CSV table of N, CA and C in Angstrom, one decimal:
chain,number,residue,atom,x,y,z
A,75,MET,N,1.7,2.4,-17.9
A,75,MET,CA,1.4,1.0,-17.5
A,75,MET,C,0.1,1.0,-16.7
A,76,THR,N,-0.7,0.0,-16.9
A,76,THR,CA,-2.0,-0.2,-16.2
A,76,THR,C,-1.8,-1.1,-15.0
A,77,PRO,N,-2.7,-1.1,-14.1
A,77,PRO,CA,-2.6,-2.1,-13.0
A,77,PRO,C,-2.6,-3.5,-13.5
A,78,GLU,N,-3.4,-3.8,-14.5
A,78,GLU,CA,-3.4,-5.1,-15.1
A,78,GLU,C,-2.1,-5.6,-15.7
A,79,GLN,N,-1.4,-4.6,-16.3
A,79,GLN,CA,-0.1,-4.9,-16.9
A,79,GLN,C,0.9,-5.1,-15.8
A,80,LEU,N,0.9,-4.3,-14.8
A,80,LEU,CA,1.8,-4.5,-13.6
A,80,LEU,C,1.5,-5.8,-12.9
A,81,TYR,N,0.2,-6.2,-12.8
A,81,TYR,CA,-0.1,-7.5,-12.3
A,81,TYR,C,0.6,-8.6,-13.0
A,82,GLU,N,0.5,-8.6,-14.3
A,82,GLU,CA,1.1,-9.7,-15.1
A,82,GLU,C,2.6,-9.7,-15.0
A,83,ALA,N,3.2,-8.5,-15.0
A,83,ALA,CA,4.7,-8.4,-14.9
A,83,ALA,C,5.2,-8.9,-13.6
A,84,LEU,N,4.5,-8.5,-12.5
A,84,LEU,CA,5.0,-8.9,-11.2
A,84,LEU,C,4.7,-10.4,-10.9
A,85,LYS,N,3.6,-10.8,-11.3
A,85,LYS,CA,3.2,-12.2,-11.1
A,85,LYS,C,4.3,-13.1,-11.7
A,86,LYS,N,4.8,-12.8,-12.9
A,86,LYS,CA,5.8,-13.6,-13.5
A,86,LYS,C,7.1,-13.7,-12.7
A,87,THR,N,7.5,-12.5,-12.1
A,87,THR,CA,8.7,-12.5,-11.4
A,87,THR,C,8.6,-12.9,-9.9
A,88,GLN,N,7.5,-12.8,-9.3
A,88,GLN,CA,7.3,-13.0,-7.9
A,88,GLN,C,6.9,-14.4,-7.5
A,89,GLU,N,6.0,-15.0,-8.3
A,89,GLU,CA,5.5,-16.4,-8.0
A,89,GLU,C,6.7,-17.4,-8.0
A,90,PRO,N,7.7,-17.3,-8.9
A,90,PRO,CA,8.8,-18.3,-8.8
A,90,PRO,C,9.6,-18.2,-7.5
A,91,LYS,N,9.4,-17.0,-6.8
A,91,LYS,CA,10.1,-16.8,-5.5
A,91,LYS,C,9.2,-17.2,-4.4
A,92,GLY,N,8.0,-17.7,-4.6
A,92,GLY,CA,7.1,-18.1,-3.6
A,92,GLY,C,6.2,-17.1,-3.1
A,93,TYR,N,6.1,-15.9,-3.8
A,93,TYR,CA,5.2,-14.9,-3.3
A,93,TYR,C,4.1,-14.7,-4.3
A,94,PHE,N,2.8,-14.9,-3.8
A,94,PHE,CA,1.7,-14.9,-4.7
A,94,PHE,C,0.8,-13.7,-4.4
A,95,PHE,N,0.1,-13.2,-5.3
A,95,PHE,CA,-0.9,-12.2,-5.1
A,95,PHE,C,-2.1,-12.7,-4.3
A,96,ASN,N,-2.6,-11.9,-3.4
A,96,ASN,CA,-3.8,-12.2,-2.7
A,96,ASN,C,-4.8,-12.6,-3.7
A,97,LYS,N,-5.6,-13.6,-3.4
A,97,LYS,CA,-6.6,-14.1,-4.4
A,97,LYS,C,-7.8,-13.1,-4.6
A,98,ASP,N,-7.9,-12.1,-3.8
A,98,ASP,CA,-8.9,-11.1,-3.9
A,98,ASP,C,-8.3,-10.1,-5.0
A,99,ARG,N,-8.6,-10.4,-6.2
A,99,ARG,CA,-8.0,-9.6,-7.4
A,99,ARG,C,-8.4,-8.1,-7.3
A,100,SER,N,-9.6,-7.8,-6.9
A,100,SER,CA,-10.0,-6.4,-6.8
A,100,SER,C,-9.1,-5.6,-5.8
A,101,TRP,N,-8.8,-6.3,-4.7
A,101,TRP,CA,-7.9,-5.7,-3.7
A,101,TRP,C,-6.5,-5.5,-4.3
A,102,VAL,N,-6.0,-6.5,-5.0
A,102,VAL,CA,-4.7,-6.5,-5.6
A,102,VAL,C,-4.6,-5.3,-6.6
A,103,LEU,N,-5.6,-5.2,-7.4
A,103,LEU,CA,-5.6,-4.2,-8.5
A,103,LEU,C,-5.6,-2.8,-7.8
A,104,GLU,N,-6.3,-2.7,-6.7
A,104,GLU,CA,-6.4,-1.4,-6.0
A,104,GLU,C,-5.0,-1.0,-5.5
A,105,ILE,N,-4.3,-2.0,-4.9
A,105,ILE,CA,-3.0,-1.7,-4.4
A,105,ILE,C,-2.0,-1.4,-5.5
A,106,LEU,N,-2.1,-2.2,-6.6
A,106,LEU,CA,-1.2,-1.9,-7.8
A,106,LEU,C,-1.5,-0.5,-8.4
A,107,ARG,N,-2.8,-0.1,-8.4
A,107,ARG,CA,-3.1,1.2,-8.9
A,107,ARG,C,-2.4,2.3,-8.0
A,108,ASP,N,-2.5,2.0,-6.7
A,108,ASP,CA,-1.8,3.0,-5.8
A,108,ASP,C,-0.3,3.0,-5.9
A,109,LEU,N,0.3,1.8,-6.2
A,109,LEU,CA,1.7,1.8,-6.5
A,109,LEU,C,2.1,2.6,-7.7
A,110,LEU,N,1.2,2.5,-8.7
A,110,LEU,CA,1.5,3.3,-9.9
A,110,LEU,C,1.3,4.8,-9.6
A,111,VAL,N,0.3,5.2,-8.8
A,111,VAL,CA,0.2,6.6,-8.4
A,111,VAL,C,1.4,7.1,-7.7
A,112,ASN,N,2.0,6.2,-6.8
A,112,ASN,CA,3.2,6.6,-6.1
A,112,ASN,C,4.4,6.7,-7.0
A,113,LYS,N,4.4,5.9,-8.0
A,113,LYS,CA,5.5,5.9,-9.0
A,113,LYS,C,5.4,7.3,-9.7
A,114,GLU,N,4.2,7.7,-10.1
A,114,GLU,CA,4.1,9.0,-10.8
A,114,GLU,C,4.4,10.1,-9.8
A,115,ARG,N,4.0,10.0,-8.6
A,115,ARG,CA,4.2,11.1,-7.6
A,115,ARG,C,5.7,11.2,-7.2
A,116,TYR,N,6.3,10.1,-6.9
A,116,TYR,CA,7.7,10.1,-6.3
A,116,TYR,C,8.8,9.6,-7.3
A,117,GLY,N,8.4,8.9,-8.3
A,117,GLY,CA,9.4,8.3,-9.2
A,117,GLY,C,9.8,6.9,-8.8
A,118,TYR,N,9.1,6.3,-7.8
A,118,TYR,CA,9.3,5.0,-7.4
A,118,TYR,C,8.0,4.4,-6.8
A,119,MET,N,7.9,3.1,-6.8
A,119,MET,CA,6.7,2.5,-6.3
A,119,MET,C,6.8,2.2,-4.8
A,120,SER,N,6.5,3.3,-4.0
A,120,SER,CA,6.6,3.1,-2.5
A,120,SER,C,5.3,2.4,-2.1
A,121,CYS,N,5.4,1.7,-1.0
A,121,CYS,CA,4.2,1.0,-0.4
A,121,CYS,C,3.1,1.9,-0.2
A,122,PRO,N,1.9,1.7,-0.8
A,122,PRO,CA,0.8,2.6,-0.6
A,122,PRO,C,0.2,2.5,0.8
A,123,CYS,N,0.6,1.5,1.6
A,123,CYS,CA,0.0,1.3,2.9
A,123,CYS,C,0.9,2.0,4.0
A,124,ARG,N,1.9,2.7,3.5
A,124,ARG,CA,2.8,3.5,4.4
A,124,ARG,C,3.0,4.9,3.9
A,125,LEU,N,3.4,5.8,4.7
A,125,LEU,CA,3.6,7.2,4.3
A,125,LEU,C,5.0,7.3,3.8
A,126,ALA,N,5.1,7.7,2.5
A,126,ALA,CA,6.4,7.9,1.9
A,126,ALA,C,6.9,9.3,2.2
A,127,SER,N,8.2,9.5,2.2
A,127,SER,CA,8.7,10.9,2.4
A,127,SER,C,9.0,11.6,1.1
A,128,GLY,N,9.1,10.8,0.0
A,128,GLY,CA,9.4,11.4,-1.3
A,128,GLY,C,10.9,11.4,-1.5
A,129,ASP,N,11.7,10.9,-0.6
A,129,ASP,CA,13.1,10.8,-0.7
A,129,ASP,C,13.4,9.3,-0.9
A,130,ARG,N,13.9,9.0,-2.1
A,130,ARG,CA,14.1,7.6,-2.5
A,130,ARG,C,15.0,6.9,-1.5
A,131,ASP,N,16.1,7.5,-1.1
A,131,ASP,CA,17.0,6.9,-0.2
A,131,ASP,C,16.3,6.6,1.2
A,132,LYS,N,15.6,7.5,1.7
A,132,LYS,CA,14.9,7.3,3.0
A,132,LYS,C,13.8,6.2,2.9
A,133,ASP,N,13.2,6.1,1.7
A,133,ASP,CA,12.1,5.2,1.5
A,133,ASP,C,12.5,3.9,0.9
A,134,ARG,N,13.8,3.7,0.7
A,134,ARG,CA,14.3,2.5,0.0
A,134,ARG,C,13.7,1.2,0.6
A,135,ASP,N,13.5,1.2,2.0
A,135,ASP,CA,12.9,0.0,2.6
A,135,ASP,C,11.4,-0.3,2.3
A,136,ILE,N,10.7,0.7,1.8
A,136,ILE,CA,9.3,0.6,1.5
A,136,ILE,C,9.0,0.6,0.0
A,137,ILE,N,10.0,0.5,-0.8
A,137,ILE,CA,9.8,0.3,-2.2
A,137,ILE,C,9.3,-1.1,-2.5
A,138,CYS,N,8.2,-1.2,-3.1
A,138,CYS,CA,7.6,-2.6,-3.3
A,138,CYS,C,8.3,-3.4,-4.3
A,139,PRO,N,8.6,-4.7,-3.9
A,139,PRO,CA,8.3,-5.3,-2.6
A,139,PRO,C,9.2,-4.8,-1.5
A,140,CYS,N,8.6,-4.5,-0.4
A,140,CYS,CA,9.4,-3.8,0.7
A,140,CYS,C,10.3,-4.8,1.3
A,141,SER,N,11.2,-4.2,2.1
A,141,SER,CA,12.2,-5.0,2.8
A,141,SER,C,11.6,-5.9,3.9
A,142,TYR,N,10.4,-5.7,4.3
A,142,TYR,CA,9.7,-6.4,5.3
A,142,TYR,C,8.9,-7.6,4.8
A,143,ARG,N,8.7,-7.6,3.5
A,143,ARG,CA,7.8,-8.7,3.0
A,143,ARG,C,8.2,-10.1,3.3
A,144,GLU,N,9.5,-10.4,3.2
A,144,GLU,CA,10.0,-11.8,3.4
A,144,GLU,C,9.6,-12.2,4.8
A,145,ALA,N,9.9,-11.4,5.8
A,145,ALA,CA,9.7,-11.8,7.2
A,145,ALA,C,8.2,-11.8,7.5
A,146,ASP,N,7.4,-10.9,6.9
A,146,ASP,CA,6.0,-10.8,7.1
A,146,ASP,C,5.3,-12.1,6.6
A,147,VAL,N,5.7,-12.5,5.3
A,147,VAL,CA,5.1,-13.6,4.7
A,147,VAL,C,5.5,-14.9,5.4
A,148,ALA,N,6.7,-15.0,5.9
A,148,ALA,CA,7.2,-16.1,6.6
A,148,ALA,C,6.5,-16.3,7.9
A,149,GLU,N,6.2,-15.2,8.6
A,149,GLU,CA,5.6,-15.3,9.9
A,149,GLU,C,4.0,-15.3,9.9
A,150,TYR,N,3.5,-14.5,9.0
A,150,TYR,CA,2.0,-14.3,9.0
A,150,TYR,C,1.3,-14.8,7.7
A,151,GLY,N,2.1,-15.2,6.7
A,151,GLY,CA,1.6,-15.6,5.5
A,151,GLY,C,1.1,-14.5,4.5
A,152,SER,N,1.4,-13.3,4.9
A,152,SER,CA,1.0,-12.1,4.2
A,152,SER,C,1.9,-11.0,4.5
A,153,CYS,N,2.1,-10.1,3.5
A,153,CYS,CA,2.8,-8.9,3.7
A,153,CYS,C,1.9,-7.9,4.4
A,154,TYR,N,2.4,-6.8,4.9
A,154,TYR,CA,1.7,-5.7,5.6
A,154,TYR,C,0.4,-5.3,4.9
A,155,CYS,N,0.5,-5.2,3.5
A,155,CYS,CA,-0.6,-4.7,2.7
A,155,CYS,C,-1.6,-5.8,2.3
A,156,ASN,N,-1.3,-7.0,2.6
A,156,ASN,CA,-2.0,-8.2,2.1
A,156,ASN,C,-2.0,-8.3,0.6
A,157,LEU,N,-0.9,-7.7,0.0
A,157,LEU,CA,-0.7,-7.8,-1.5
A,157,LEU,C,-0.1,-9.1,-1.8
A,158,TYR,N,1.1,-9.4,-1.2
A,158,TYR,CA,1.8,-10.6,-1.4
A,158,TYR,C,1.5,-11.6,-0.3
A,159,VAL,N,1.2,-12.8,-0.6
A,159,VAL,CA,0.8,-13.8,0.4
A,159,VAL,C,1.4,-15.1,0.0
A,160,SER,N,1.4,-16.0,1.0
A,160,SER,CA,1.9,-17.4,0.7
A,160,SER,C,0.7,-18.2,0.1
A,161,ALA,N,1.0,-19.3,-0.5
A,161,ALA,CA,0.0,-20.2,-1.1
A,161,ALA,C,-0.9,-20.7,0.0
A,162,ALA,N,-0.4,-21.0,1.2
A,162,ALA,CA,-1.2,-21.5,2.3
A,162,ALA,C,-2.2,-20.4,2.7
A,163,TRP,N,-1.8,-19.1,2.7
A,163,TRP,CA,-2.6,-18.0,3.1
A,163,TRP,C,-3.8,-18.0,2.1
A,164,ASN,N,-3.5,-18.0,0.8
A,164,ASN,CA,-4.5,-17.9,-0.2
A,164,ASN,C,-5.5,-19.1,-0.1
A,165,GLU,N,-5.0,-20.2,0.2
A,165,GLU,CA,-5.8,-21.4,0.3
A,165,GLU,C,-6.6,-21.6,1.6
A,166,GLY,N,-6.4,-20.6,2.5
A,166,GLY,CA,-7.1,-20.7,3.8
A,166,GLY,C,-6.5,-21.7,4.8
A,167,LEU,N,-5.3,-22.2,4.6
A,167,LEU,CA,-4.7,-23.2,5.4
A,167,LEU,C,-4.1,-22.7,6.7
A,168,ILE,N,-3.9,-21.3,6.7
A,168,ILE,CA,-3.3,-20.7,7.9
A,168,ILE,C,-4.3,-19.6,8.3
A,169,GLU,N,-4.2,-19.3,9.6
A,169,GLU,CA,-5.1,-18.2,10.1
A,169,GLU,C,-4.6,-16.9,9.5
A,170,ARG,N,-5.6,-16.1,9.1
A,170,ARG,CA,-5.3,-14.7,8.6
A,170,ARG,C,-5.3,-13.8,9.8
A,171,ARG,N,-4.1,-13.4,10.1
A,171,ARG,CA,-3.9,-12.5,11.3
A,171,ARG,C,-3.4,-11.1,10.8
A,172,TYR,N,-3.6,-10.1,11.7
A,172,TYR,CA,-3.1,-8.8,11.5
A,172,TYR,C,-1.6,-8.8,11.4
A,173,VAL,N,-1.1,-8.1,10.4
A,173,VAL,CA,0.4,-8.1,10.2
A,173,VAL,C,0.9,-6.7,10.8
A,174,PRO,N,1.6,-6.8,11.9
A,174,PRO,CA,2.0,-5.5,12.5
A,174,PRO,C,3.1,-4.8,11.7
A,175,GLU,N,3.2,-3.5,11.8
A,175,GLU,CA,4.2,-2.7,11.2
A,175,GLU,C,5.6,-3.1,11.7
A,176,ARG,N,6.5,-3.4,10.8
A,176,ARG,CA,7.9,-3.7,11.2
A,176,ARG,C,8.8,-2.5,10.9
A,177,ARG,N,8.4,-1.6,10.2
A,177,ARG,CA,9.2,-0.4,9.9
A,177,ARG,C,9.5,0.3,11.2
A,178,PRO,N,10.8,0.6,11.4
A,178,PRO,CA,11.2,1.3,12.7
A,178,PRO,C,10.5,2.6,12.8
A,179,PRO,N,10.1,3.1,13.9
A,179,PRO,CA,9.5,4.4,14.1
A,179,PRO,C,10.3,5.5,13.6
A,180,GLU,N,11.6,5.4,13.7
A,180,GLU,CA,12.4,6.6,13.3
A,180,GLU,C,12.4,6.7,11.7
A,181,LYS,N,12.0,5.7,11.0
A,181,LYS,CA,11.9,5.8,9.6
A,181,LYS,C,10.5,6.4,9.2
A,182,THR,N,9.6,6.3,10.0
A,182,THR,CA,8.3,6.9,9.7
A,182,THR,C,8.1,8.3,10.0
A,183,ALA,N,9.0,8.9,10.8
A,183,ALA,CA,9.0,10.3,11.1
A,183,ALA,C,9.5,11.1,9.8
A,184,LEU,N,8.6,12.0,9.4
A,184,LEU,CA,8.9,12.8,8.2
A,184,LEU,C,9.5,14.1,8.5
């Protein structure tokens, strides 16, 4: 699968849920490329903006879309990676702020 194919597949499933790709397509394709690298490396698409352990059970919360996306987009208009965003974020109707890490520190210790 190519990043472009992944883009089309995810767009169809995520937009009806209210999650849009960042309008910066080059950024999105870079993140999608990294997701595919992680899928090849680990067997699952772990968030490329976080350090994966390689253990699917330990990383379940950071398999894209991660467990934190819903809260991040609701509060900040964007997920941690700026991959998934709200329509308002894409349209510049809300301030683009830094999205802090929600993953508990004990999950980041390898």
